[in-house]
């Protein structure tokens, strides 16, 4: 038997040209999801367009770096050594947007990055004991959590289409005549007239012409229809990049209509080093770290199922040592992300599905993809180009991306036994109810201690806590590896 035939397909080194082609394919499949999170969080923090573009470049750079660490491996204890592409997890978006809303600007960014670094360090420490924690997260829990993640994010996609409820795109604006009257009353008060009551403010009553513009809705609809058509009639790679293709079509249409501008792209450079701690030293808040740690536990549960499923797809079983080595990279990658001004990282299941579709099992393909992502991250024009995409163009794609996350949760829940274990219905029903509280009644926490707001302000975190507790109450704590593998297979869109 030749040496070539004795090499496992996972460890096979393909010719450079084929590696590059397949690596680009993996990058295209994950690109839309990879750049969505820095866009969402950067705009929630109200950062400048230049800073948002930097977040995108930093994200692409760290995506590539962590992918190489995970797929190539370092020593015996770091890296799963399977074909895995790493990207920012959507599970972290809800809590980070809550933090950004509470404290916008660079200070909020420092708090988020501090929480990410702290949570990544804790994830690194608990990686060896994740096998014991898996019993608290069977499919009924993970499916419910992913469902709430998708439902929570749907608000972002809807606001992308119509406009944010606050700021210049709010549905209602203050009547200029009313604002002028208030200014006159304040001037009168300063000259001895009746004082304006403290905290008095004029409510917005005038419809905002910028909110829900028909042209914006039409472009969002064009993107959505394009994505659905490409997904329906496309084949192979074209079908796999339906979301990215739909956004490109929307950008072309917006450019033709003069609604997308490239001034900042022209001003951006062709090369720049991604520098760590751009916004200053991180702020380490214990409550925020605890919040992000819960997110990391959920992420590592997903990664566990993904690694086990990938082991079956590639024919290379994942041992406990391999699993721990892979989960360590979730923690290491998240710490690197926080240092380089970006976010928590996990394996992208779209790329796991691509391994099954193409039949190419070599981990070196993903290493090539990681190198391509690093190169893209070092080109500021790429980040500026993504930042230039109008939010209403992203709206149609957001409905698909975030809706697919919710649908993935539903698919995982289809593996749950609801017939003989009817108590599982209570787990899902009550957890979803709690997860919707911050969405439907965002002011419910106004009289609760401010210190716990970061935890209870996120529907994702609330749903996670309730689902874990109710599952333990009704079902006890047990875990079957086959459940994790099946759930991961059902999650190939997340």
XYZ file of C-alpha atoms in Angstrom, residues 82-411:
330
model
C -11.076 18.578 11.116
C -12.354 20.738 8.212
C -13.896 23.533 10.297
C -14.433 27.205 9.431
C -14.773 29.469 12.473
C -16.984 32.540 12.569
C -18.789 34.844 14.987
C -21.796 33.173 16.567
C -25.233 34.779 16.300
C -25.926 33.506 19.833
C -23.864 36.393 21.188
C -25.641 39.171 19.280
C -28.644 39.668 21.598
C -26.634 40.203 24.802
C -24.074 42.389 22.997
C -26.776 44.606 21.483
C -28.299 44.973 24.975
C -24.896 46.056 26.319
C -24.458 48.456 23.384
C -27.893 49.981 23.952
C -27.135 50.570 27.633
C -23.682 52.050 26.982
C -23.091 53.191 23.396
C -19.802 54.453 22.020
C -16.257 53.361 22.741
C -16.943 52.776 26.438
C -19.655 50.279 25.523
C -17.241 48.627 23.094
C -14.640 48.280 25.863
C -17.264 46.691 28.137
C -18.308 44.232 25.428
C -14.724 43.261 24.614
C -13.936 42.855 28.322
C -16.921 40.535 28.730
C -15.829 38.562 25.651
C -12.246 38.128 26.860
C -13.438 37.079 30.325
C -15.965 34.614 28.921
C -13.371 33.212 26.519
C -10.968 32.601 29.393
C -13.659 30.794 31.390
C -14.581 28.740 28.302
C -10.933 27.737 27.950
C -10.901 26.563 31.580
C -14.154 24.584 31.412
C -13.462 22.941 28.030
C -12.236 19.680 29.681
C -15.417 19.373 31.772
C -17.923 20.221 29.027
C -18.744 16.524 28.770
C -20.278 16.787 32.228
C -22.243 19.924 31.353
C -23.744 18.429 28.197
C -26.390 16.656 30.243
C -27.933 20.033 31.076
C -28.326 20.882 27.372
C -30.254 18.143 25.534
C -31.950 19.018 22.207
C -35.087 20.312 23.944
C -32.917 22.992 25.584
C -30.574 23.821 22.689
C -33.427 23.835 20.173
C -35.422 26.245 22.333
C -32.427 28.542 22.819
C -31.617 28.658 19.094
C -35.290 29.334 18.321
C -35.254 32.353 20.658
C -31.946 33.538 19.181
C -33.566 33.632 15.741
C -36.762 35.302 16.959
C -34.756 37.927 18.874
C -32.573 38.689 15.864
C -35.582 38.982 13.557
C -36.214 42.426 15.038
C -32.818 43.508 13.686
C -33.673 42.369 10.156
C -37.070 44.097 10.275
C -35.500 47.351 11.516
C -32.911 47.112 8.732
C -35.777 47.180 6.214
C -37.979 49.901 7.688
C -35.651 51.916 9.951
C -34.553 51.866 13.580
C -37.243 52.857 16.112
C -34.942 55.545 17.529
C -32.787 58.231 15.956
C -33.068 59.758 12.471
C -35.104 56.846 11.078
C -37.651 56.714 13.949
C -41.306 56.451 12.783
C -42.194 59.774 14.464
C -40.268 63.036 14.801
C -40.734 66.046 17.060
C -42.769 68.776 15.391
C -40.361 71.706 14.710
C -43.044 74.145 15.858
C -43.336 72.315 19.178
C -39.547 72.296 19.612
C -39.441 76.044 18.879
C -42.180 76.655 21.460
C -40.232 74.744 24.125
C -37.081 76.751 23.332
C -39.062 79.981 23.732
C -40.497 78.807 27.069
C -36.991 78.027 28.357
C -35.792 81.468 27.272
C -38.792 83.036 28.997
C -38.038 81.062 32.180
C -34.499 82.425 32.236
C -35.866 85.974 32.199
C -38.176 85.421 35.171
C -41.120 83.647 33.576
C -42.632 80.341 34.751
C -40.078 77.548 34.918
C -40.261 74.574 32.601
C -40.810 71.417 34.705
C -37.684 69.318 35.160
C -37.571 66.435 32.708
C -40.275 67.925 30.509
C -39.942 66.739 26.900
C -42.059 66.961 23.785
C -43.342 63.726 22.340
C -42.673 63.044 18.644
C -45.891 63.418 16.637
C -44.834 64.041 13.030
C -44.501 61.081 10.661
C -40.921 60.618 9.501
C -40.667 60.539 5.675
C -37.441 58.529 5.961
C -39.093 55.672 7.893
C -40.364 52.754 5.789
C -39.696 54.479 2.476
C -41.383 52.529 -0.355
C -38.111 52.509 -2.322
C -36.301 50.952 0.656
C -38.998 48.324 1.074
C -38.844 47.564 -2.655
C -35.067 46.983 -2.534
C -35.411 44.759 0.545
C -38.066 42.797 -1.314
C -35.771 42.518 -4.364
C -33.022 41.058 -2.173
C -35.441 38.617 -0.522
C -36.926 37.475 -3.847
C -33.441 37.103 -5.343
C -32.301 34.934 -2.431
C -35.379 32.700 -2.682
C -35.039 32.371 -6.461
C -31.332 31.490 -6.269
C -31.993 28.983 -3.463
C -34.778 27.411 -5.533
C -33.174 27.283 -8.964
C -29.449 27.503 -8.194
C -27.246 24.430 -8.053
C -24.139 23.585 -6.027
C -22.091 26.571 -4.908
C -24.582 29.089 -6.366
C -27.342 27.732 -4.145
C -25.045 27.726 -1.103
C -24.244 31.439 -1.516
C -27.842 32.534 -2.158
C -27.797 35.107 0.660
C -24.517 36.680 -0.455
C -25.693 36.726 -4.077
C -28.982 38.379 -3.093
C -27.128 41.141 -1.234
C -24.864 41.721 -4.250
C -27.926 42.071 -6.494
C -29.443 44.537 -4.025
C -26.215 46.561 -3.942
C -26.099 46.740 -7.730
C -29.706 47.980 -7.827
C -29.049 50.518 -5.030
C -25.962 51.786 -6.865
C -27.877 52.244 -10.119
C -30.555 54.202 -8.230
C -27.931 56.373 -6.512
C -28.775 54.974 -3.066
C -25.375 53.401 -2.330
C -22.216 55.481 -2.160
C -18.566 54.424 -2.354
C -16.778 57.535 -1.079
C -15.424 55.774 2.017
C -14.395 52.749 -0.056
C -12.334 55.027 -2.284
C -10.768 56.695 0.765
C -9.898 53.374 2.461
C -6.437 51.913 1.957
C -5.387 48.696 0.277
C -3.490 47.377 3.286
C -3.609 47.937 7.038
C -2.567 45.851 10.029
C -5.415 44.890 12.367
C -4.328 46.341 15.712
C -5.497 44.969 19.076
C -7.279 47.099 21.683
C -8.180 49.843 19.197
C -10.808 51.275 21.551
C -8.652 51.167 24.680
C -8.260 48.721 27.553
C -11.254 46.394 28.008
C -13.572 46.892 30.986
C -14.111 43.658 32.929
C -17.600 43.729 34.475
C -18.408 40.512 36.404
C -22.119 40.533 35.475
C -21.382 41.074 31.788
C -18.757 38.320 31.868
C -21.301 35.964 33.495
C -23.798 36.820 30.754
C -21.339 36.091 27.966
C -20.142 32.939 29.727
C -23.669 31.533 29.532
C -23.622 32.312 25.815
C -20.263 30.546 25.492
C -21.622 27.425 27.196
C -24.463 27.315 24.658
C -21.924 27.861 21.845
C -19.728 25.024 23.111
C -22.728 22.699 23.303
C -23.441 23.488 19.636
C -19.773 22.943 18.780
C -19.796 19.567 20.534
C -22.665 18.302 18.416
C -21.069 19.795 15.305
C -17.709 18.101 15.962
C -19.347 14.745 16.621
C -21.388 15.012 13.416
C -18.328 16.119 11.419
C -16.407 13.139 12.774
C -19.064 10.843 11.310
C -19.186 12.725 7.989
C -15.398 12.513 7.535
C -15.039 9.015 8.937
C -12.669 10.198 11.644
C -14.263 9.572 15.054
C -13.851 12.341 17.627
C -12.365 11.189 20.930
C -12.865 12.987 24.237
C -9.357 14.416 23.923
C -10.099 15.668 20.389
C -13.360 17.189 21.559
C -11.662 19.039 24.410
C -8.954 20.295 22.031
C -11.625 21.643 19.682
C -13.628 23.313 22.455
C -10.451 24.969 23.754
C -10.254 26.827 20.446
C -13.759 28.228 21.054
C -12.322 29.783 24.228
C -8.974 30.785 22.709
C -10.643 32.211 19.608
C -13.059 34.227 21.729
C -10.198 35.655 23.805
C -8.333 36.562 20.603
C -11.550 38.095 19.302
C -11.901 40.340 22.354
C -8.278 41.454 22.113
C -8.617 42.265 18.409
C -11.886 44.188 18.809
C -14.223 41.456 17.633
C -16.548 38.788 19.017
C -17.077 35.160 20.212
C -16.215 32.410 17.726
C -17.635 28.994 16.943
C -17.674 26.506 14.064
C -19.942 27.523 11.162
C -22.359 24.705 10.438
C -22.952 25.914 6.864
C -19.384 24.860 6.140
C -19.885 21.525 7.891
C -22.789 20.936 5.513
C -20.555 21.925 2.585
C -18.110 19.144 3.513
C -20.941 16.639 3.123
C -22.076 18.200 -0.180
C -18.647 18.365 -1.857
C -17.271 15.159 -0.381
C -13.885 16.877 0.134
C -12.833 16.074 3.703
C -9.353 17.606 3.836
C -8.880 20.004 6.736
C -6.235 21.817 4.687
C -9.051 23.233 2.536
C -10.303 25.135 5.582
C -6.731 26.188 6.397
C -6.618 27.696 2.894
C -9.958 29.365 3.586
C -8.516 30.780 6.811
C -5.551 32.264 4.939
C -7.944 33.896 2.451
C -9.973 35.393 5.342
C -6.801 36.832 6.899
C -5.868 38.455 3.581
C -9.373 39.950 3.266
C -9.090 41.294 6.820
C -5.874 43.109 5.926
C -7.571 44.984 3.060
C -9.477 47.952 4.582
C -11.390 48.466 1.343
C -13.220 45.172 1.989
C -14.456 46.355 5.362
C -15.407 49.763 3.946
C -17.292 48.095 1.091
C -19.381 45.989 3.474
C -20.028 49.013 5.711
C -21.258 50.938 2.650
C -24.095 48.465 2.048
C -27.363 50.282 2.911
C -29.240 48.778 5.832
C -32.424 48.393 3.765
C -30.502 46.173 1.334
C -29.452 44.031 4.279
C -33.075 43.898 5.468
C -34.163 41.277 2.945
C -31.102 39.164 3.743
C -31.657 39.631 7.487
C -35.129 38.102 7.282
C -33.600 35.025 5.675
C -30.484 34.733 7.874
C -32.221 35.276 11.186
C -35.327 33.376 10.157
C -33.115 30.426 9.266
C -31.632 30.535 12.762
C -35.150 30.312 14.234
C -36.069 27.557 11.777
C -32.946 25.655 12.814
C -34.181 25.731 16.413
C -37.496 24.297 15.227
C -35.675 21.573 13.289
